[in-house]
mmCIF file of N, CA and C in Angstrom:
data_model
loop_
_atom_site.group_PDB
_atom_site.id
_atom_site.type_symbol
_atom_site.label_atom_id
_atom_site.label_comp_id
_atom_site.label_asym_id
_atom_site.label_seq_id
_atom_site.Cartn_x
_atom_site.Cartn_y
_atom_site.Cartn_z
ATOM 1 N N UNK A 1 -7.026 -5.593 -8.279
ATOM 2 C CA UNK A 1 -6.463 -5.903 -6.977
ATOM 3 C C UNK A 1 -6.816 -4.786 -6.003
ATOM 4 N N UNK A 2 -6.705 -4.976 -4.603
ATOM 5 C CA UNK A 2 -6.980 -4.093 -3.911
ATOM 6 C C UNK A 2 -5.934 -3.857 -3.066
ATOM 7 N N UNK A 3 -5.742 -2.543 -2.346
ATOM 8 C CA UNK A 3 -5.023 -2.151 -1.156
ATOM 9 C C UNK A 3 -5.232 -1.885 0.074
ATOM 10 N N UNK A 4 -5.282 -2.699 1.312
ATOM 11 C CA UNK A 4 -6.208 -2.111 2.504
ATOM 12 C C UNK A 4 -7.613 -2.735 2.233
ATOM 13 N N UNK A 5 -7.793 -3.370 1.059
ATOM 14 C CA UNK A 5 -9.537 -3.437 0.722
ATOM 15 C C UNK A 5 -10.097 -2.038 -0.003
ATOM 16 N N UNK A 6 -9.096 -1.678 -0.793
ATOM 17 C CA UNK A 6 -9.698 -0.237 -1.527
ATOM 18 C C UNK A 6 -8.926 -0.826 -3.021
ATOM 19 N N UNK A 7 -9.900 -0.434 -3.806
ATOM 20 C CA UNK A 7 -9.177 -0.508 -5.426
ATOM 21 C C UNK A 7 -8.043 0.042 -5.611
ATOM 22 N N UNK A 8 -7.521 0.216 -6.420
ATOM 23 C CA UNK A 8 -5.654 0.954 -6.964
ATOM 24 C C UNK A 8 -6.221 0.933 -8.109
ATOM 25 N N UNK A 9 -6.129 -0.147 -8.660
ATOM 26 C CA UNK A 9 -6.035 -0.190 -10.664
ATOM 27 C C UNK A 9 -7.098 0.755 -11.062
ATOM 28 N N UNK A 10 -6.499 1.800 -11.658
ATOM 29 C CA UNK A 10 -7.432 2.515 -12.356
ATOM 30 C C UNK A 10 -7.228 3.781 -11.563
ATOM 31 N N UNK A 11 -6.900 4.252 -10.350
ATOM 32 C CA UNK A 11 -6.771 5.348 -9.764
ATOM 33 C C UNK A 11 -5.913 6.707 -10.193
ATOM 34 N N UNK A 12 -6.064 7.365 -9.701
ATOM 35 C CA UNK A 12 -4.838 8.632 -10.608
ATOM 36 C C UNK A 12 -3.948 9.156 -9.386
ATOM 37 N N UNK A 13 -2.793 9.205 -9.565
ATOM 38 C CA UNK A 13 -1.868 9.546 -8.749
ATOM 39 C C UNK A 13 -0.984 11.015 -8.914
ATOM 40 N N UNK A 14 0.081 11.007 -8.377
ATOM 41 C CA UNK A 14 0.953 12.620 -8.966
ATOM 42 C C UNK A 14 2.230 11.623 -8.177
ATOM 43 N N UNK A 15 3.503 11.289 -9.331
ATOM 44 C CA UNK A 15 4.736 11.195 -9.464
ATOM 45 C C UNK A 15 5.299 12.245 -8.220
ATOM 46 N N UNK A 16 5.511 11.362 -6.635
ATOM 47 C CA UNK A 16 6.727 12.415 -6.100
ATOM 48 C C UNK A 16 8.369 12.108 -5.483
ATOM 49 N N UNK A 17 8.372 10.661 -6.475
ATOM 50 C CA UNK A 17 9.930 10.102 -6.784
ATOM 51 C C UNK A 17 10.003 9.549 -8.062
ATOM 52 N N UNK A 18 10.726 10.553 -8.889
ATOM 53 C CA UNK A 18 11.159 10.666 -9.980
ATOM 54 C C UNK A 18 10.801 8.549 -10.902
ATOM 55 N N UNK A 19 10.159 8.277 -12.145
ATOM 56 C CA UNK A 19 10.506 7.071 -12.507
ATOM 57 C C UNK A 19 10.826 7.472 -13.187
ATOM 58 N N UNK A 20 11.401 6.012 -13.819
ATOM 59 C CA UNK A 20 12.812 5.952 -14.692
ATOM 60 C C UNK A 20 13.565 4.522 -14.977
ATOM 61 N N UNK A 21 14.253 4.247 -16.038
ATOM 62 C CA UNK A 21 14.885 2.968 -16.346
ATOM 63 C C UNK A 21 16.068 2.837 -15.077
ATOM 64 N N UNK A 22 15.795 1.985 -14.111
ATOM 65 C CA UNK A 22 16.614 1.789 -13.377
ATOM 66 C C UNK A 22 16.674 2.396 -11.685
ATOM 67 N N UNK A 23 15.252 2.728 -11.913
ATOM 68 C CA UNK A 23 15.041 3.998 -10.924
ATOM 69 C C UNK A 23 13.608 3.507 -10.376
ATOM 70 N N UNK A 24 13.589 3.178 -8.802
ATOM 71 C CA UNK A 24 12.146 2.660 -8.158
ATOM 72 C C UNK A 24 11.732 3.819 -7.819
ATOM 73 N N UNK A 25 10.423 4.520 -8.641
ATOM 74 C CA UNK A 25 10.173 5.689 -8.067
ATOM 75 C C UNK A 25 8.833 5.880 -7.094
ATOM 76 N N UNK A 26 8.063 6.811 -6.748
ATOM 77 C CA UNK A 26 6.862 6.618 -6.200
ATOM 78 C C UNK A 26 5.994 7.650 -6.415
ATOM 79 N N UNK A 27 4.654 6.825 -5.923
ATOM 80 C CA UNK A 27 3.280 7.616 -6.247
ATOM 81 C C UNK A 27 2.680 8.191 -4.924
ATOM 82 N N UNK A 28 1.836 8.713 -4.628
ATOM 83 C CA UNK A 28 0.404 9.036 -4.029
ATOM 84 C C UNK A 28 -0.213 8.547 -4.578
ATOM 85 N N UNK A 29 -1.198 7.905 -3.864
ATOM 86 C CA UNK A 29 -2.652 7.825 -4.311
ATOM 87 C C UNK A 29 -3.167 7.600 -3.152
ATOM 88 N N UNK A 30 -4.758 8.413 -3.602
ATOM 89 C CA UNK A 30 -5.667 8.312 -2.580
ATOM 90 C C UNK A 30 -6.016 6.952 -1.956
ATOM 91 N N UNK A 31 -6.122 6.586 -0.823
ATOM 92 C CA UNK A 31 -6.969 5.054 -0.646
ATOM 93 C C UNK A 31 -7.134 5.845 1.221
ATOM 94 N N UNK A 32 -8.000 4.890 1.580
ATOM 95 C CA UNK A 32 -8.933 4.956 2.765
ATOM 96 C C UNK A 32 -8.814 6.264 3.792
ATOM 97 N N UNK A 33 -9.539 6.956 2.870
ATOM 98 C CA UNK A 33 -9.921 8.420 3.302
ATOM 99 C C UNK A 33 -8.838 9.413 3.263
ATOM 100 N N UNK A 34 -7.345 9.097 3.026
ATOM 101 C CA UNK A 34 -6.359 9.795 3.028
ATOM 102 C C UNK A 34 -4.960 9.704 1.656
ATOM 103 N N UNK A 35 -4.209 10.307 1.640
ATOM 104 C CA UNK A 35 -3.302 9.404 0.726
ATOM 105 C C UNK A 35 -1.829 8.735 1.034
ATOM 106 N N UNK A 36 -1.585 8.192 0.202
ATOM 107 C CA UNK A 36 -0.630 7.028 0.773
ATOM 108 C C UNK A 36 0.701 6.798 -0.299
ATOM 109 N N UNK A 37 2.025 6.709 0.206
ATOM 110 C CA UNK A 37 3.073 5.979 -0.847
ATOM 111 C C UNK A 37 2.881 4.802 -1.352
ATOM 112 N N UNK A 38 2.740 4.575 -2.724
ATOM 113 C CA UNK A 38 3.614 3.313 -3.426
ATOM 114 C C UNK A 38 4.872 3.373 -3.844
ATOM 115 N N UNK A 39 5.681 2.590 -4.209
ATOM 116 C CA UNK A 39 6.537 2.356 -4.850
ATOM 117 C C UNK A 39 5.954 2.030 -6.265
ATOM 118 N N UNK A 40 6.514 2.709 -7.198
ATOM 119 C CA UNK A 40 6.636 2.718 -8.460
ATOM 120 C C UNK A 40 6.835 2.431 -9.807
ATOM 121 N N UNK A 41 6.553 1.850 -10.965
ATOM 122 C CA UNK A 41 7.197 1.309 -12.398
ATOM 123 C C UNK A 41 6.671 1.986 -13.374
ATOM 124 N N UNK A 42 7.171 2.360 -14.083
ATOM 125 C CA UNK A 42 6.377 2.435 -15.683
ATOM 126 C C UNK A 42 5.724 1.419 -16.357
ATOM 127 N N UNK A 43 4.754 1.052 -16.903
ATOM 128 C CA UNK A 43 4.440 -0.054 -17.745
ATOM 129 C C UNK A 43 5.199 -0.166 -18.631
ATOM 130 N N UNK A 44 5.531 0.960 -19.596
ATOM 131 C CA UNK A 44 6.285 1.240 -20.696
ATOM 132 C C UNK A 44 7.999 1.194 -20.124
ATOM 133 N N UNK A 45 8.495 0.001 -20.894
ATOM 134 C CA UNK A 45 9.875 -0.199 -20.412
ATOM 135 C C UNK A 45 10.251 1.184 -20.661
ATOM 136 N N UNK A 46 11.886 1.503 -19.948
ATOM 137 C CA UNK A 46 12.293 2.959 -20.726
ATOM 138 C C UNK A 46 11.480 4.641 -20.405
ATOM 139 N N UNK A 47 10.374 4.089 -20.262
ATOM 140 C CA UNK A 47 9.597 5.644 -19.969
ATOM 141 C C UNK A 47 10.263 6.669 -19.040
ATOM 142 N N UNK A 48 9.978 7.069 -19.096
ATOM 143 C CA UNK A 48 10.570 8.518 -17.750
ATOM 144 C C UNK A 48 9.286 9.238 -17.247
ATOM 145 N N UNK A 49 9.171 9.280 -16.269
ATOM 146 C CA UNK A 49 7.789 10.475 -15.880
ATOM 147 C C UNK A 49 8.404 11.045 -14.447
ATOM 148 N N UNK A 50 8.692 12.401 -14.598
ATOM 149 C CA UNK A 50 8.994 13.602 -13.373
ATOM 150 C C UNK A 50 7.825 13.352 -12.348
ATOM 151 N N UNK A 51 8.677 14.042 -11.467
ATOM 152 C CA UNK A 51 8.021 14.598 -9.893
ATOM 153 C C UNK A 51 6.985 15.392 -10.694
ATOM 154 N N UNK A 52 5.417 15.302 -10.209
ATOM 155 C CA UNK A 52 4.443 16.029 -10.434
ATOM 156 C C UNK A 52 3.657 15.429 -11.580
ATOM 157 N N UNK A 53 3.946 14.303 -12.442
ATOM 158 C CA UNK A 53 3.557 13.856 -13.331
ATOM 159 C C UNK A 53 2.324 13.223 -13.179
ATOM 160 N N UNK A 54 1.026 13.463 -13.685
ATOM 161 C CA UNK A 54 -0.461 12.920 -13.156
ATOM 162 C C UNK A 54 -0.386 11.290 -13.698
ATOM 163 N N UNK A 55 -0.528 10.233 -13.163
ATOM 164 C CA UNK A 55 -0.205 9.264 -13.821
ATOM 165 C C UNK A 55 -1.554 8.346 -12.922
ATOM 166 N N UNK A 56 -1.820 7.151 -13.933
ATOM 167 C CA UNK A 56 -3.068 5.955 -13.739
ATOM 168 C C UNK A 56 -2.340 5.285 -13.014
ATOM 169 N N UNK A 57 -2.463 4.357 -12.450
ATOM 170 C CA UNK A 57 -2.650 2.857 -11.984
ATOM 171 C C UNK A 57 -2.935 1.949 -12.822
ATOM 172 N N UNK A 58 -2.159 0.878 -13.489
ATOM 173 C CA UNK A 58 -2.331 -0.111 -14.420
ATOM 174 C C UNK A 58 -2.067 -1.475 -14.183
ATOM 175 N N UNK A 59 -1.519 -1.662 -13.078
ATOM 176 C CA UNK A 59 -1.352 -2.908 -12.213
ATOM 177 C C UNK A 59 -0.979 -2.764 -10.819
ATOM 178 N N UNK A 60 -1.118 -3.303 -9.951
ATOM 179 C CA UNK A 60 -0.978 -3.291 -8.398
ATOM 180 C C UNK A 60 -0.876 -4.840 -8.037
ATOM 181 N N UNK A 61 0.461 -4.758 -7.066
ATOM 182 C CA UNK A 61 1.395 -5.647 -6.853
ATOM 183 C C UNK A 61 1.513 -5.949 -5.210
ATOM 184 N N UNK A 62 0.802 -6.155 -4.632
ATOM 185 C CA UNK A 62 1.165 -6.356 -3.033
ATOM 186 C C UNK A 62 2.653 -6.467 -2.418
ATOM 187 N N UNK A 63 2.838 -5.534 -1.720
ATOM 188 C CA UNK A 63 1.746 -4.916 -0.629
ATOM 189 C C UNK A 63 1.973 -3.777 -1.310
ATOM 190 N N UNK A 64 3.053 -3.042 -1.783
ATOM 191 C CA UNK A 64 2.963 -1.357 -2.215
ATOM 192 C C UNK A 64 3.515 -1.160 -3.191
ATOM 193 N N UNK A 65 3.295 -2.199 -4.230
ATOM 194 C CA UNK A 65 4.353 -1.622 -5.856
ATOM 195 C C UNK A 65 3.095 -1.446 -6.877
ATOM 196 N N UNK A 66 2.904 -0.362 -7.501
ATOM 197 C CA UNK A 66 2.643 0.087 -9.043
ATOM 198 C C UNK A 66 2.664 -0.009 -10.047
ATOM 199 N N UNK A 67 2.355 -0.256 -10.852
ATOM 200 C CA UNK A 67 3.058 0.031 -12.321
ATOM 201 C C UNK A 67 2.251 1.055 -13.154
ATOM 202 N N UNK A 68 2.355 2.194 -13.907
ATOM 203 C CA UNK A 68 1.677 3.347 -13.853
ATOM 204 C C UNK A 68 1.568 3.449 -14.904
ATOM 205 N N UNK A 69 1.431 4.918 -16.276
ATOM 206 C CA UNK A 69 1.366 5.157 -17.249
ATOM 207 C C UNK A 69 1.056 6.722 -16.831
ATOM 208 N N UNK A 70 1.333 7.078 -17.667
ATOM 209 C CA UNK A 70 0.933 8.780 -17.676
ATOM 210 C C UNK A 70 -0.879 8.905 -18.217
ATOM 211 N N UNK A 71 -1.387 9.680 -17.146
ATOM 212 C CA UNK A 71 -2.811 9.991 -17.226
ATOM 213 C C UNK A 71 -3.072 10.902 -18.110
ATOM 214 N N UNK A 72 -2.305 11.806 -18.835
ATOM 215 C CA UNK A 72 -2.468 12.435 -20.017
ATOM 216 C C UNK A 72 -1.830 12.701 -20.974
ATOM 217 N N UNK A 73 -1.702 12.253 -21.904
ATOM 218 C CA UNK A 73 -0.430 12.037 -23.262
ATOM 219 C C UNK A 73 -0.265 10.745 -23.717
#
């Protein structure tokens, strides 16, 4: 899927609202020349990933929701 006409899925972001079970958190990610908020999910029900957490793009949801995974671990 795209955002603006720029890819998401697959991009790498940094966690700077806390996710969490019960908790809409959010990303950065880069898209059209600058970076931008999404709103947030874990793929993994239950997961937790902190503020600062390097995390993928694993689905993208129009217009600004996520669903993420941790980019290393």
């Amino acid at each position: 899927m795209r955002a603006g006409g720029l890819p998401v899925v697959g991009e790498v972001g940094r966690v700077t609202g806390a996710i969490g079970p019960g908790l809409v958190g959010e990303v950065m990610l880069r898209v059209r020349g600058g970076a931008e908020a999404f709103l947030a999910y874990a793929i993994e029900e239950g997961e937790r990933l902190a503020r600062g957490t390097l995390v993928v793009v694993v689905e993208y949801q129009p217009p600004r929701t996520v669903y993420v995974a941790a980019a290393y671990g």
